[in-house]
mmCIF file of C-alpha atoms and ligand atoms in Angstrom:
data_model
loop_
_atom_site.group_PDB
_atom_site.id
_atom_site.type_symbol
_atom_site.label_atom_id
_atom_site.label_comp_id
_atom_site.label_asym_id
_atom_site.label_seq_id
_atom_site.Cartn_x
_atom_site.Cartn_y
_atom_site.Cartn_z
ATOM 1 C CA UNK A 11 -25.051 0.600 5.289
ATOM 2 C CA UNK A 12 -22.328 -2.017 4.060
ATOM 3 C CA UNK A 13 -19.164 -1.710 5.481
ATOM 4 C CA UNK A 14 -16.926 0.582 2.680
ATOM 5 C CA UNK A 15 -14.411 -1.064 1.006
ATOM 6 C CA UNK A 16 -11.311 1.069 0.815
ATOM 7 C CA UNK A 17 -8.401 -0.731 -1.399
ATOM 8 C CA UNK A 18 -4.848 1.027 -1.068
ATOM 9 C CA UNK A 19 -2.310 0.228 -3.420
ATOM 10 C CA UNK A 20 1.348 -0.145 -2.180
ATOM 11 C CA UNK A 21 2.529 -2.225 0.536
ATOM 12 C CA UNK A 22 5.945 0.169 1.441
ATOM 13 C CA UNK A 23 5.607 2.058 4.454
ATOM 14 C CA UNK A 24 3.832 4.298 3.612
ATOM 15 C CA UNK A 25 0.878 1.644 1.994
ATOM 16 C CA UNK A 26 0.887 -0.334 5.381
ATOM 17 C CA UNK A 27 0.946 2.750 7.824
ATOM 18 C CA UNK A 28 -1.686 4.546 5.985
ATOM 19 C CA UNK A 29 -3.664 0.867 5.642
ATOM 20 C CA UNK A 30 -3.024 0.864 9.839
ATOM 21 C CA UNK A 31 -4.683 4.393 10.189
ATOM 22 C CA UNK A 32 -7.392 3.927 7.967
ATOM 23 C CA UNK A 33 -8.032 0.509 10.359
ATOM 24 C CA UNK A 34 -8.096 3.092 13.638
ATOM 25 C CA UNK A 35 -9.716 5.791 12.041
ATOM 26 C CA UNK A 36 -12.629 4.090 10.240
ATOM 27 C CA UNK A 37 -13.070 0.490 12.039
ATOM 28 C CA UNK A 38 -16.054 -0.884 9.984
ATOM 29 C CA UNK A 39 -14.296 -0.149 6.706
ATOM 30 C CA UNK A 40 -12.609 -3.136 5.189
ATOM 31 C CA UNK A 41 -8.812 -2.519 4.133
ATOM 32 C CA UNK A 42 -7.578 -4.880 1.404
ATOM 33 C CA UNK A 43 -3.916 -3.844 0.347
ATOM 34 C CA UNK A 44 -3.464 -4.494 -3.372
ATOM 35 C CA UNK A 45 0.404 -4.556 -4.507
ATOM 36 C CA UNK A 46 2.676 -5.824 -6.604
ATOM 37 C CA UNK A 47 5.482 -6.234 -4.075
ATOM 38 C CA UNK A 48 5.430 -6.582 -0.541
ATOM 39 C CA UNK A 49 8.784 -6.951 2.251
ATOM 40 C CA UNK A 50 11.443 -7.751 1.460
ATOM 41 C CA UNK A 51 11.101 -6.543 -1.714
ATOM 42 C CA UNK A 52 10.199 -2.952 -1.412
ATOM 43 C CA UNK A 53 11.683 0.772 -1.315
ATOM 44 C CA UNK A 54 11.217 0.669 1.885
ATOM 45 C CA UNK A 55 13.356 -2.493 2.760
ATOM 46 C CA UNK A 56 16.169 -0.874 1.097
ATOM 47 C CA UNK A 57 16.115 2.164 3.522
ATOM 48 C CA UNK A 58 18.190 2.404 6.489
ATOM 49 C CA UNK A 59 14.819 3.633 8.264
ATOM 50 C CA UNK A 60 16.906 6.357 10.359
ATOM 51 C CA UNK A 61 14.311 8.953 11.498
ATOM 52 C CA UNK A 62 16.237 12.131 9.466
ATOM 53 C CA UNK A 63 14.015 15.389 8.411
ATOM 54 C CA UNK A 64 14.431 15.635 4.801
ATOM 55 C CA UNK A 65 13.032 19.053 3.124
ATOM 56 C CA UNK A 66 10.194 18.612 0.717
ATOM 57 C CA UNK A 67 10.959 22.194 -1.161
ATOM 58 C CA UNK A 68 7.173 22.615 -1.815
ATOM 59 C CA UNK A 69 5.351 21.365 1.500
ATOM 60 C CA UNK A 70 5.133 23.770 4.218
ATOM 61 C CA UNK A 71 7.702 23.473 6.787
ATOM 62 C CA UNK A 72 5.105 23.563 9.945
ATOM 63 C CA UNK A 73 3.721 20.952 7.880
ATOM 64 C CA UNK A 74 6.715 18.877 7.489
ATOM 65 C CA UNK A 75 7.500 19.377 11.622
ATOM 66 C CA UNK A 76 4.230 17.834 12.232
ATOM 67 C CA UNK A 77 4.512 14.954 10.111
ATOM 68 C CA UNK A 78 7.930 14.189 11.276
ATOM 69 C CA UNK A 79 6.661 14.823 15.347
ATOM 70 C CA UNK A 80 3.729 12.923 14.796
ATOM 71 C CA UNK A 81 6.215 9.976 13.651
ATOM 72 C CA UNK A 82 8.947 9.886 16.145
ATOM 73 C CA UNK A 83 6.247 10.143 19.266
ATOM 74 C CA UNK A 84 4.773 7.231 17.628
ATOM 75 C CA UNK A 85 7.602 5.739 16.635
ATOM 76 C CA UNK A 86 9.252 6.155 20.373
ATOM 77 C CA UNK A 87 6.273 4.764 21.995
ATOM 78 C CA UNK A 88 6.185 1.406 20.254
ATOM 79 C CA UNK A 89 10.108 1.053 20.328
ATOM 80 C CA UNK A 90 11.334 -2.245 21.099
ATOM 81 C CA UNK A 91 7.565 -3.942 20.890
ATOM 82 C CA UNK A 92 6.580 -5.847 17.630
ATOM 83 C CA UNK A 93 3.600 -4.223 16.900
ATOM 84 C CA UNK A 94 2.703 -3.833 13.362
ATOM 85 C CA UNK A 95 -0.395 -5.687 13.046
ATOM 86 C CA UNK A 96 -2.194 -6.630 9.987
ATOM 87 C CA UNK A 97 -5.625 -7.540 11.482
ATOM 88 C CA UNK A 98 -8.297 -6.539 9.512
ATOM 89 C CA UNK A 99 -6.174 -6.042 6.164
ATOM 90 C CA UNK A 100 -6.193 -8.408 3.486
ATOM 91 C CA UNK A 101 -3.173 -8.396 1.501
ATOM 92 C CA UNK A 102 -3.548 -8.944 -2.368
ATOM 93 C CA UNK A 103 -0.829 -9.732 -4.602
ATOM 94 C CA UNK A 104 -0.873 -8.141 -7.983
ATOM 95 C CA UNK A 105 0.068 -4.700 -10.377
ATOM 96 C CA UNK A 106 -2.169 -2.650 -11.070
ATOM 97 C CA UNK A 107 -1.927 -1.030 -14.466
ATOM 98 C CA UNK A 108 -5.037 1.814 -13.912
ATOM 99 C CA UNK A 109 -6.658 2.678 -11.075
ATOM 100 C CA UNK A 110 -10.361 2.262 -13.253
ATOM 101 C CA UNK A 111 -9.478 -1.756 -13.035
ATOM 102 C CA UNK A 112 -10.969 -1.120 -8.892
ATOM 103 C CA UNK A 113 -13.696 1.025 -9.953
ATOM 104 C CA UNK A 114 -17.191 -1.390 -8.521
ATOM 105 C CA UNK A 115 -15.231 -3.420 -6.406
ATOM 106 C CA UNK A 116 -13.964 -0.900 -3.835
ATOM 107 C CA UNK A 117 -15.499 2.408 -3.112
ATOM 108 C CA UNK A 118 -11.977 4.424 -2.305
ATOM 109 C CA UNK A 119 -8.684 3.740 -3.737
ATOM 110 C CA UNK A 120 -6.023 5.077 -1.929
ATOM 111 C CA UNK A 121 -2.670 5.499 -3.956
ATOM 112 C CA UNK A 122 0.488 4.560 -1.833
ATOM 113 C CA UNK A 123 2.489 2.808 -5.010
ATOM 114 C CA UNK A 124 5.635 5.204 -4.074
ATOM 115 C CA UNK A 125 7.587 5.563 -7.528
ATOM 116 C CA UNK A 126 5.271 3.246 -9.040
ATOM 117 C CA UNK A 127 2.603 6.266 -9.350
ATOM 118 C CA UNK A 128 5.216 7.836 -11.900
ATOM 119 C CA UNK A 129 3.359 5.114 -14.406
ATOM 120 C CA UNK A 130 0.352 4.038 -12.755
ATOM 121 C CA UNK A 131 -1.369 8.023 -12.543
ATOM 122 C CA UNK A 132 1.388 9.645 -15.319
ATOM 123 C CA UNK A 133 2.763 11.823 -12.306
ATOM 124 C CA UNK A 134 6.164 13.275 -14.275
ATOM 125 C CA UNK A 135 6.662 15.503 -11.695
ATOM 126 C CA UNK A 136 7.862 12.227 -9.615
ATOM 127 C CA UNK A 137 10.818 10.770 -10.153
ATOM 128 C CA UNK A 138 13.606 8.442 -8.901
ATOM 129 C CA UNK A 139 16.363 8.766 -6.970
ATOM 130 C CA UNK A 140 18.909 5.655 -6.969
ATOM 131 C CA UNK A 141 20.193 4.275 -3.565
ATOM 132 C CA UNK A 142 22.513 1.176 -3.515
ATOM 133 C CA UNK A 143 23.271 -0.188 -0.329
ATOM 134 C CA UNK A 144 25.040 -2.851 1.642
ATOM 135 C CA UNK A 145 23.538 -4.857 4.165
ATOM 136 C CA UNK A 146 25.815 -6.710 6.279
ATOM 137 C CA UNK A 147 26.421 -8.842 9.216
ATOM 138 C CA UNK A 148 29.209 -6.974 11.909
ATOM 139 C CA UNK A 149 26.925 -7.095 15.206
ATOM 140 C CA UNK A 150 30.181 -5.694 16.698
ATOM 141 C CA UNK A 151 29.249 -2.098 15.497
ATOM 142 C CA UNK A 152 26.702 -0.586 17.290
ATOM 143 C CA UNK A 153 26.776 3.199 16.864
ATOM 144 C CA UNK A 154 26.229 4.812 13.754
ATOM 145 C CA UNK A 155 28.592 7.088 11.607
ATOM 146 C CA UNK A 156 27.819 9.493 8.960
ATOM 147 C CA UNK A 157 30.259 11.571 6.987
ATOM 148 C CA UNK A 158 30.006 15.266 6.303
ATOM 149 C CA UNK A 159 27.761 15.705 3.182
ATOM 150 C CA UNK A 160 25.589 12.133 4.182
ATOM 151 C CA UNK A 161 26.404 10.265 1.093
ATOM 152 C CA UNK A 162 28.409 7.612 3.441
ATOM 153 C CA UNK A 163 26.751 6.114 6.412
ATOM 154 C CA UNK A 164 26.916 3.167 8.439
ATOM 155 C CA UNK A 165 23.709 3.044 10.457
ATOM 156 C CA UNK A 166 22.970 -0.454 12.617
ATOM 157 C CA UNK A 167 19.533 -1.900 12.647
ATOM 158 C CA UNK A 168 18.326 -5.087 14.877
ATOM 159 C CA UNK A 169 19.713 -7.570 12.428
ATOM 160 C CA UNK A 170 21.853 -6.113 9.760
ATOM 161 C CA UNK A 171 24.058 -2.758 9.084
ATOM 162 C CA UNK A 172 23.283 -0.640 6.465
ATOM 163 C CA UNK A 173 26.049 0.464 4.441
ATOM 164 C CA UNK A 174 25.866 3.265 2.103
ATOM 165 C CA UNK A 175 25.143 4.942 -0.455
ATOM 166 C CA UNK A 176 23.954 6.713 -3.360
ATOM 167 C CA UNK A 177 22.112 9.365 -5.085
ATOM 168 C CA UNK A 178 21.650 8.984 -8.401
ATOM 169 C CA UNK A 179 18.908 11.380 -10.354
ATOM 170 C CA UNK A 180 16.704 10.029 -12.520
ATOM 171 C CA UNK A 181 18.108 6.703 -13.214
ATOM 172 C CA UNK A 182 15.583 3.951 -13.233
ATOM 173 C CA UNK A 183 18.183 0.534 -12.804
ATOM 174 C CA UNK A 184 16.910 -1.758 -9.964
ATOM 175 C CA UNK A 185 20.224 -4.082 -10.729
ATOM 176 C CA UNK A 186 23.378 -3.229 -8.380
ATOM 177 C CA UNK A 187 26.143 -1.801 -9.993
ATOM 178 C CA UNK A 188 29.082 -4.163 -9.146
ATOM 179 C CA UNK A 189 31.913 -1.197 -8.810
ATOM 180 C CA UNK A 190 29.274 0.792 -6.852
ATOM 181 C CA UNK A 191 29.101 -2.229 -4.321
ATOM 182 C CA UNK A 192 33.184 -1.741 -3.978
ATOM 183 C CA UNK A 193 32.953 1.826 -3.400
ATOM 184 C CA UNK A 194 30.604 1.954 -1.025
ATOM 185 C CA UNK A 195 32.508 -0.913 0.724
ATOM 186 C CA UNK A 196 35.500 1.127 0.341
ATOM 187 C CA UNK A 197 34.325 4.065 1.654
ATOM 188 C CA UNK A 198 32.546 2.928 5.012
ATOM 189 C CA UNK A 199 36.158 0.589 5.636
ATOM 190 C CA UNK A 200 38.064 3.854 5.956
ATOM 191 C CA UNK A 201 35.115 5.436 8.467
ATOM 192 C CA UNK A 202 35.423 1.736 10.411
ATOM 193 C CA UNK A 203 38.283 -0.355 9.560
ATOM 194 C CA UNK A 204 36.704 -3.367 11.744
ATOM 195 C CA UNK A 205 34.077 -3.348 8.702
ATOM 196 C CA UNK A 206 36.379 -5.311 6.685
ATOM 197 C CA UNK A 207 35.544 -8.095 8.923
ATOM 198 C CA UNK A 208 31.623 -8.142 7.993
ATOM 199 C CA UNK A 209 29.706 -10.899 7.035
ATOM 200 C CA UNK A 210 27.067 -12.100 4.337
ATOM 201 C CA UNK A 211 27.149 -8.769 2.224
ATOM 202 C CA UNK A 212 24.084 -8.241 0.400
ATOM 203 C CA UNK A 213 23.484 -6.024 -2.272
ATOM 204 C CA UNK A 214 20.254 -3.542 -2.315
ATOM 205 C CA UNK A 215 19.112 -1.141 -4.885
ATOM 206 C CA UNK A 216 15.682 1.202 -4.004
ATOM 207 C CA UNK A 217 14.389 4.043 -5.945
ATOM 208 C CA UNK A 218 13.474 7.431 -4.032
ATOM 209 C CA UNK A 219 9.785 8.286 -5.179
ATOM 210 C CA UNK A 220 10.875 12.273 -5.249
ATOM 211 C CA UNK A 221 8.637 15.259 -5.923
ATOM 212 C CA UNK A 222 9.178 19.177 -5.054
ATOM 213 C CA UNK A 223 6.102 18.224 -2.436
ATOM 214 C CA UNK A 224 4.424 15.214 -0.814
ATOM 215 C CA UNK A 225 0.977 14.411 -2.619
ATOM 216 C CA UNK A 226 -1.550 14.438 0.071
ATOM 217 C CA UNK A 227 -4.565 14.938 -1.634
ATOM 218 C CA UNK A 228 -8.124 13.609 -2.406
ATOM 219 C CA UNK A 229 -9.478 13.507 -6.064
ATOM 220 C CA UNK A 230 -12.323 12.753 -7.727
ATOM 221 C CA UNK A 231 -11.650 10.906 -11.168
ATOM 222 C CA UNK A 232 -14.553 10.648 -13.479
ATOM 223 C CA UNK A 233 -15.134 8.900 -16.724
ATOM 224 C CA UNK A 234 -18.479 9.355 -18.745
ATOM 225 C CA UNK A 235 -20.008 10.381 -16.050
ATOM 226 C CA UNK A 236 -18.854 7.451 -13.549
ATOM 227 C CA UNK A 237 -16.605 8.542 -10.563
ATOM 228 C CA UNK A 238 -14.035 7.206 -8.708
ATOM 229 C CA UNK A 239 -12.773 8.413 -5.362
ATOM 230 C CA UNK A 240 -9.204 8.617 -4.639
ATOM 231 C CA UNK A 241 -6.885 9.583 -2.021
ATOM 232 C CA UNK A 242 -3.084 10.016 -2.913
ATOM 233 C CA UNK A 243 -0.059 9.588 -0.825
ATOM 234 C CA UNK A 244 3.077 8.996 -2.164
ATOM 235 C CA UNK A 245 6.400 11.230 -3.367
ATOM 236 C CA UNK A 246 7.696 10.634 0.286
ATOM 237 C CA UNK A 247 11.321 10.940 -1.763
ATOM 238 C CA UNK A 248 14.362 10.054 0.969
ATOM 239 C CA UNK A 249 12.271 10.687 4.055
ATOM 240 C CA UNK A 250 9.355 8.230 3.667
ATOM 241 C CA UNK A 251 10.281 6.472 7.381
ATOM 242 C CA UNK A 252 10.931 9.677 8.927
ATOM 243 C CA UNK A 253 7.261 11.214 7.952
ATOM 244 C CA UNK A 254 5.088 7.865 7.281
ATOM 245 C CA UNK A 255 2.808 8.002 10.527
ATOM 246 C CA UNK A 256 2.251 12.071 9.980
ATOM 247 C CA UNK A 257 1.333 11.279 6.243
ATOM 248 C CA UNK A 258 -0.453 8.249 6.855
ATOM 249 C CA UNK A 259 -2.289 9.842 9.503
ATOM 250 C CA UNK A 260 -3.350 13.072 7.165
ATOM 251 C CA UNK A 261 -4.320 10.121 4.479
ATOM 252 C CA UNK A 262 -6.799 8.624 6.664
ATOM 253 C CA UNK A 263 -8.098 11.894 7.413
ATOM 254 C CA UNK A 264 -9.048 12.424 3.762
ATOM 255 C CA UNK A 265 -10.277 9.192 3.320
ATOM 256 C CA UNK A 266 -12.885 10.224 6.360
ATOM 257 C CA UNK A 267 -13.870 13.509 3.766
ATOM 258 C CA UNK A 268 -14.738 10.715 1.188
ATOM 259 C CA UNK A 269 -16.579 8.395 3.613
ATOM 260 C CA UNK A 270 -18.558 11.790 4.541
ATOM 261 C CA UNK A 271 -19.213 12.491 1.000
ATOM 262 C CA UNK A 272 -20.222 9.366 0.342
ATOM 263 C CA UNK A 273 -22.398 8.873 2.757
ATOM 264 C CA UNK A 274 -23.924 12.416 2.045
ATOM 265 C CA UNK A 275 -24.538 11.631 -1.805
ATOM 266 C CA UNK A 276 -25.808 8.199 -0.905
ATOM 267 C CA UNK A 277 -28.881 9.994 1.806
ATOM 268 C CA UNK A 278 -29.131 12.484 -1.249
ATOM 269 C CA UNK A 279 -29.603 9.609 -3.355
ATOM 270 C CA UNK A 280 -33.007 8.411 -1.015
ATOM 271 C CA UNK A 281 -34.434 11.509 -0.885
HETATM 272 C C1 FAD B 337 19.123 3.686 0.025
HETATM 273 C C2 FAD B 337 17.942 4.334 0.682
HETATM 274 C C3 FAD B 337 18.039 4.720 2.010
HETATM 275 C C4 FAD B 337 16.947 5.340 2.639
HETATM 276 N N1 FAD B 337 17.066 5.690 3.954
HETATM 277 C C5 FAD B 337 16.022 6.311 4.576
HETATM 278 C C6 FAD B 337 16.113 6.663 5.950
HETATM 279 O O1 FAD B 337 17.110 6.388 6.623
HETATM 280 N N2 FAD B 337 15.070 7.338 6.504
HETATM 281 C C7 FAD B 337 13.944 7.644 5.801
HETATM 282 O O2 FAD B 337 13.030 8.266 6.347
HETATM 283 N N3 FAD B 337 13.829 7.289 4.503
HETATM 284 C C8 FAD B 337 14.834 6.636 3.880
HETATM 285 N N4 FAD B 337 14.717 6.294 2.557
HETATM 286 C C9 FAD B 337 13.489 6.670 1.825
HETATM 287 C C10 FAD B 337 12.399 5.655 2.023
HETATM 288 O O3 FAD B 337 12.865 4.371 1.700
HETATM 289 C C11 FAD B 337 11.210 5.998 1.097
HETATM 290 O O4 FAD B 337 10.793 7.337 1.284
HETATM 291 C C12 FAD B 337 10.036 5.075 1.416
HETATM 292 O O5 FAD B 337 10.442 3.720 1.395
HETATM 293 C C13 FAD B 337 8.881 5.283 0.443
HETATM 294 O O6 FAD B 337 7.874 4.382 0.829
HETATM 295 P P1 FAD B 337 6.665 4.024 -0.129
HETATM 296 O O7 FAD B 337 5.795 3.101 0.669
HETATM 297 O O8 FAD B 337 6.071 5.260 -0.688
HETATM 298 O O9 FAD B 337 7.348 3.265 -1.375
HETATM 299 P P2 FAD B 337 7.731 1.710 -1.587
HETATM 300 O O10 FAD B 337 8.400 1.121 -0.404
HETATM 301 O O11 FAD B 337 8.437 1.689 -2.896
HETATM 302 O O12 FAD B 337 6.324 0.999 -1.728
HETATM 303 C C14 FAD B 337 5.555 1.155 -2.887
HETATM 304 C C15 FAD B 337 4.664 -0.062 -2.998
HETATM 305 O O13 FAD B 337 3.765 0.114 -4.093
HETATM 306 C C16 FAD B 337 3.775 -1.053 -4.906
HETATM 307 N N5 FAD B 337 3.380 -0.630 -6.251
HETATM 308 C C17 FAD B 337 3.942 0.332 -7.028
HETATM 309 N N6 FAD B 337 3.279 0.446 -8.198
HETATM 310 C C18 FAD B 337 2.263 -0.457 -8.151
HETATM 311 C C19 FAD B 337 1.225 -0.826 -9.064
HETATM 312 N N7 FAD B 337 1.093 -0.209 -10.243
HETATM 313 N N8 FAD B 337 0.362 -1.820 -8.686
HETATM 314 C C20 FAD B 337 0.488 -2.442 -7.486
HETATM 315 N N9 FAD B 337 1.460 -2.123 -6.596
HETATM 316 C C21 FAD B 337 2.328 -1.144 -6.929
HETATM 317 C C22 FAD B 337 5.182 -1.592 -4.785
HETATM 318 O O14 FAD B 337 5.237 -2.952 -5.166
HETATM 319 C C23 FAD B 337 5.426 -1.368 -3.288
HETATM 320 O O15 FAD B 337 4.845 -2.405 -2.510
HETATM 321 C C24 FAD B 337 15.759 5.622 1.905
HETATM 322 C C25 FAD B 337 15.682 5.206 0.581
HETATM 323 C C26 FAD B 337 16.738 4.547 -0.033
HETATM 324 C C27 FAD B 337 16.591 4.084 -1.445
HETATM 325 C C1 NAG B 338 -19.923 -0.459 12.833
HETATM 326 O O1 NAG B 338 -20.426 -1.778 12.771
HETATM 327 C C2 NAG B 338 -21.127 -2.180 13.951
HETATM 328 C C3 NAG B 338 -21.465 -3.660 13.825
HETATM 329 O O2 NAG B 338 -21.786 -4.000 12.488
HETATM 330 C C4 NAG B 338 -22.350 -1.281 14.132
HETATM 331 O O3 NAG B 338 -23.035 -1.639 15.325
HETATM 332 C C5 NAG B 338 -21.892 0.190 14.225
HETATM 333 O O4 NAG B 338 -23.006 1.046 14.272
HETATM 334 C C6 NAG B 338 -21.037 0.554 13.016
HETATM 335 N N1 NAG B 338 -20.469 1.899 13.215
HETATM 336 C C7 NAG B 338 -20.474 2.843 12.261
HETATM 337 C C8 NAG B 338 -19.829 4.133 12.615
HETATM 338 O O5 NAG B 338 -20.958 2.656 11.146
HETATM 339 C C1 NAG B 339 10.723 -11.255 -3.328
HETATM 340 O O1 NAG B 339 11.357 -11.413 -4.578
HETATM 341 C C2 NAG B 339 11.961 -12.697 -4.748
HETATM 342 C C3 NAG B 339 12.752 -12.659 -6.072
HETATM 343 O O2 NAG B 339 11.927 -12.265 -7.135
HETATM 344 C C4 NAG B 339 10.870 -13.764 -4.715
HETATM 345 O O3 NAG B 339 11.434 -15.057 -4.866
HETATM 346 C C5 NAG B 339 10.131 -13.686 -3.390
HETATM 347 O O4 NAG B 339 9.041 -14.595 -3.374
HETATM 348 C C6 NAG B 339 9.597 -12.269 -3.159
HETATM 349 N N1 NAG B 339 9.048 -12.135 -1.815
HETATM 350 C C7 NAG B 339 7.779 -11.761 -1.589
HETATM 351 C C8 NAG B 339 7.359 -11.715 -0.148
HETATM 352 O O5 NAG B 339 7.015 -11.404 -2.473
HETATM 353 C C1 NAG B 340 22.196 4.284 -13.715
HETATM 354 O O1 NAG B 340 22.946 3.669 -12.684
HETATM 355 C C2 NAG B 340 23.672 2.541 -13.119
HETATM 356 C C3 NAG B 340 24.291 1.918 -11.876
HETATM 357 O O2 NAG B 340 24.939 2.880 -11.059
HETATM 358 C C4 NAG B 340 24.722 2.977 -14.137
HETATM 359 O O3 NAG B 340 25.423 1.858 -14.592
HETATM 360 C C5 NAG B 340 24.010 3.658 -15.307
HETATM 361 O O4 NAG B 340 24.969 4.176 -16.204
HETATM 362 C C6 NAG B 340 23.112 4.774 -14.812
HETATM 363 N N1 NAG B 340 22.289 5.235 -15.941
HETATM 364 C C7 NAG B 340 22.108 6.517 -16.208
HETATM 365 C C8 NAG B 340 21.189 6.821 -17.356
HETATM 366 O O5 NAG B 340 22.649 7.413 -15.567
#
């Protein structure tokens, strides 16, 4: 049989780590990550990345525990190596407007296009949550501060600081908002007065893909009688770092049910 050729759309987090799991789990399948943008310009470059369990209202809270444990004991074992390979993906530059356009050319699509599935499979039940941030140079902090309700951080990465924030429901504008950039500044100054020293502030806007639960789920789309296999994964809303290897791993796993199936319908198919 020829190797499968799984496509996943999104290259966020979420998009890579599942692409990385689907690699482990199914080594003879051929990965080929389809997107429109890839780092830095993602969602997921605009997070802070700070493992934090967020509640997803509608996903079972063993559920959510798992996810997030599955994460941090990965997560904690690779610390401090540089380990995210991309062997064995092929990364593809490009939107996709309908899923249908990768109907013949891969045999599962698996959707990781974060916010982007609010248009590309008419999800309305996902939507956007604004975040602005600062990222700045001040390699003098090194310990992170958050204030009481979590809507001003300063949380230090490798490189940069991340300064925030914002929540903002349901607005769609990618563009910073100039007096948002001074508040935020503003506000993490009086939590660390050195701050006013920082360097090369840069401004970063990322939209939350949010929804009541994450989408985790295989489906079968079908069109005059042609199907097309899909596996979803997206709607990771402010916790998409602090889940992705749980989630990516649980992706994989469904991608293996459609591999089975496949390969079921396909000895069917002889007989
Ligand atoms: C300010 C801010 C701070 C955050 N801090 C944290 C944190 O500390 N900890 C944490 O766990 N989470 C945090 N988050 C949340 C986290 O960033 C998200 O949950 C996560 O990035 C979602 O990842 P994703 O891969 O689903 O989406 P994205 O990173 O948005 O990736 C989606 C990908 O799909 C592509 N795409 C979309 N539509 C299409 C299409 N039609 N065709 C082709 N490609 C398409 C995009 O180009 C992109 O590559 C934060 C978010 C923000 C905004
Ligand atoms: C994977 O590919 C190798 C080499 O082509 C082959 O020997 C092996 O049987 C394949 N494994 C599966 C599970 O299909
Ligand atoms: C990110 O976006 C900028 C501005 O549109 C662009 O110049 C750059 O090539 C993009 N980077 C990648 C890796 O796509
Ligand atoms: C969306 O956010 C921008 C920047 O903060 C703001 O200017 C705009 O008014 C907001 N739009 C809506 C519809 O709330």
């Amino acid at each position: 049989m020829a190797a499968l050729k799984v496509a996943v759309v999104g290259a966020g987090v979420i998009g890579l780590s599942t692409a990385l799991c689907i690699m482990e789990t199914c080594p003879n399948c051929s990965v080929t990550i389809l997107s429109e943008q890839f780092s830095p310009n993602t969602t997921s470059d605009v997070a802070a990345g700070m493992l934090i369990p967020h509640t997803y209202p509608d996903t079972p809270i063993h559920v959510q525990k798992q996810w997030f444990k599955e994460t941090f004991t990965y997560l904690f074992a690779i610390s401090n190596s540089a380990e995210a390979s991309e062997a064995g993906i092929h990364l593809v530059s490009g939107k996709v407007a309908d899923l249908w356009e990768l109907h013949g050319k891969y045999d599962i699509i698996v959707n990781c296009a974060g916010i982007g599935a609010h248009q590309l499979v008419g999800d309305k039940k996902l939507l956007p949550i604004r975040g602005q941030v600062l990222k700045v140079h001040a390699p003098w902090v090194k310990n992170f501060i958050r204030d009481g309700d979590g809507l001003t951080y300063i949380y230090p990465g490798i490189h940069r600081i991340t300064l925030g924030g914002t929540r903002e429901k349901e607005n769609w504008t990618l563009s910073p908002d100039p007096g948002t950039t001074k508040d935020i500044f503003d506000r993490c100054c009086s939590l660390e007065p050195s701050l006013w020293g920082a360097q090369d502030i840069q401004v970063k806007v990322g939209l939350r893909p949010s929804r009541q639960c994450v989408r985790l789920q295989r489906e079968v789309l079908s069109q005059g009688g042609v199907k097309l296999l899909v596996v979803h994964n997206y709607g990771h809303g402010a916790g998409g770092f602090s889940v992705h290897r749980g989630t990516a791993k649980e992706a994989a796993g469904l991608v293996g049910e459609c591999i089975a199936a496949l390969q079921g319908s396909s000895s069917k198919a002889k007989l």
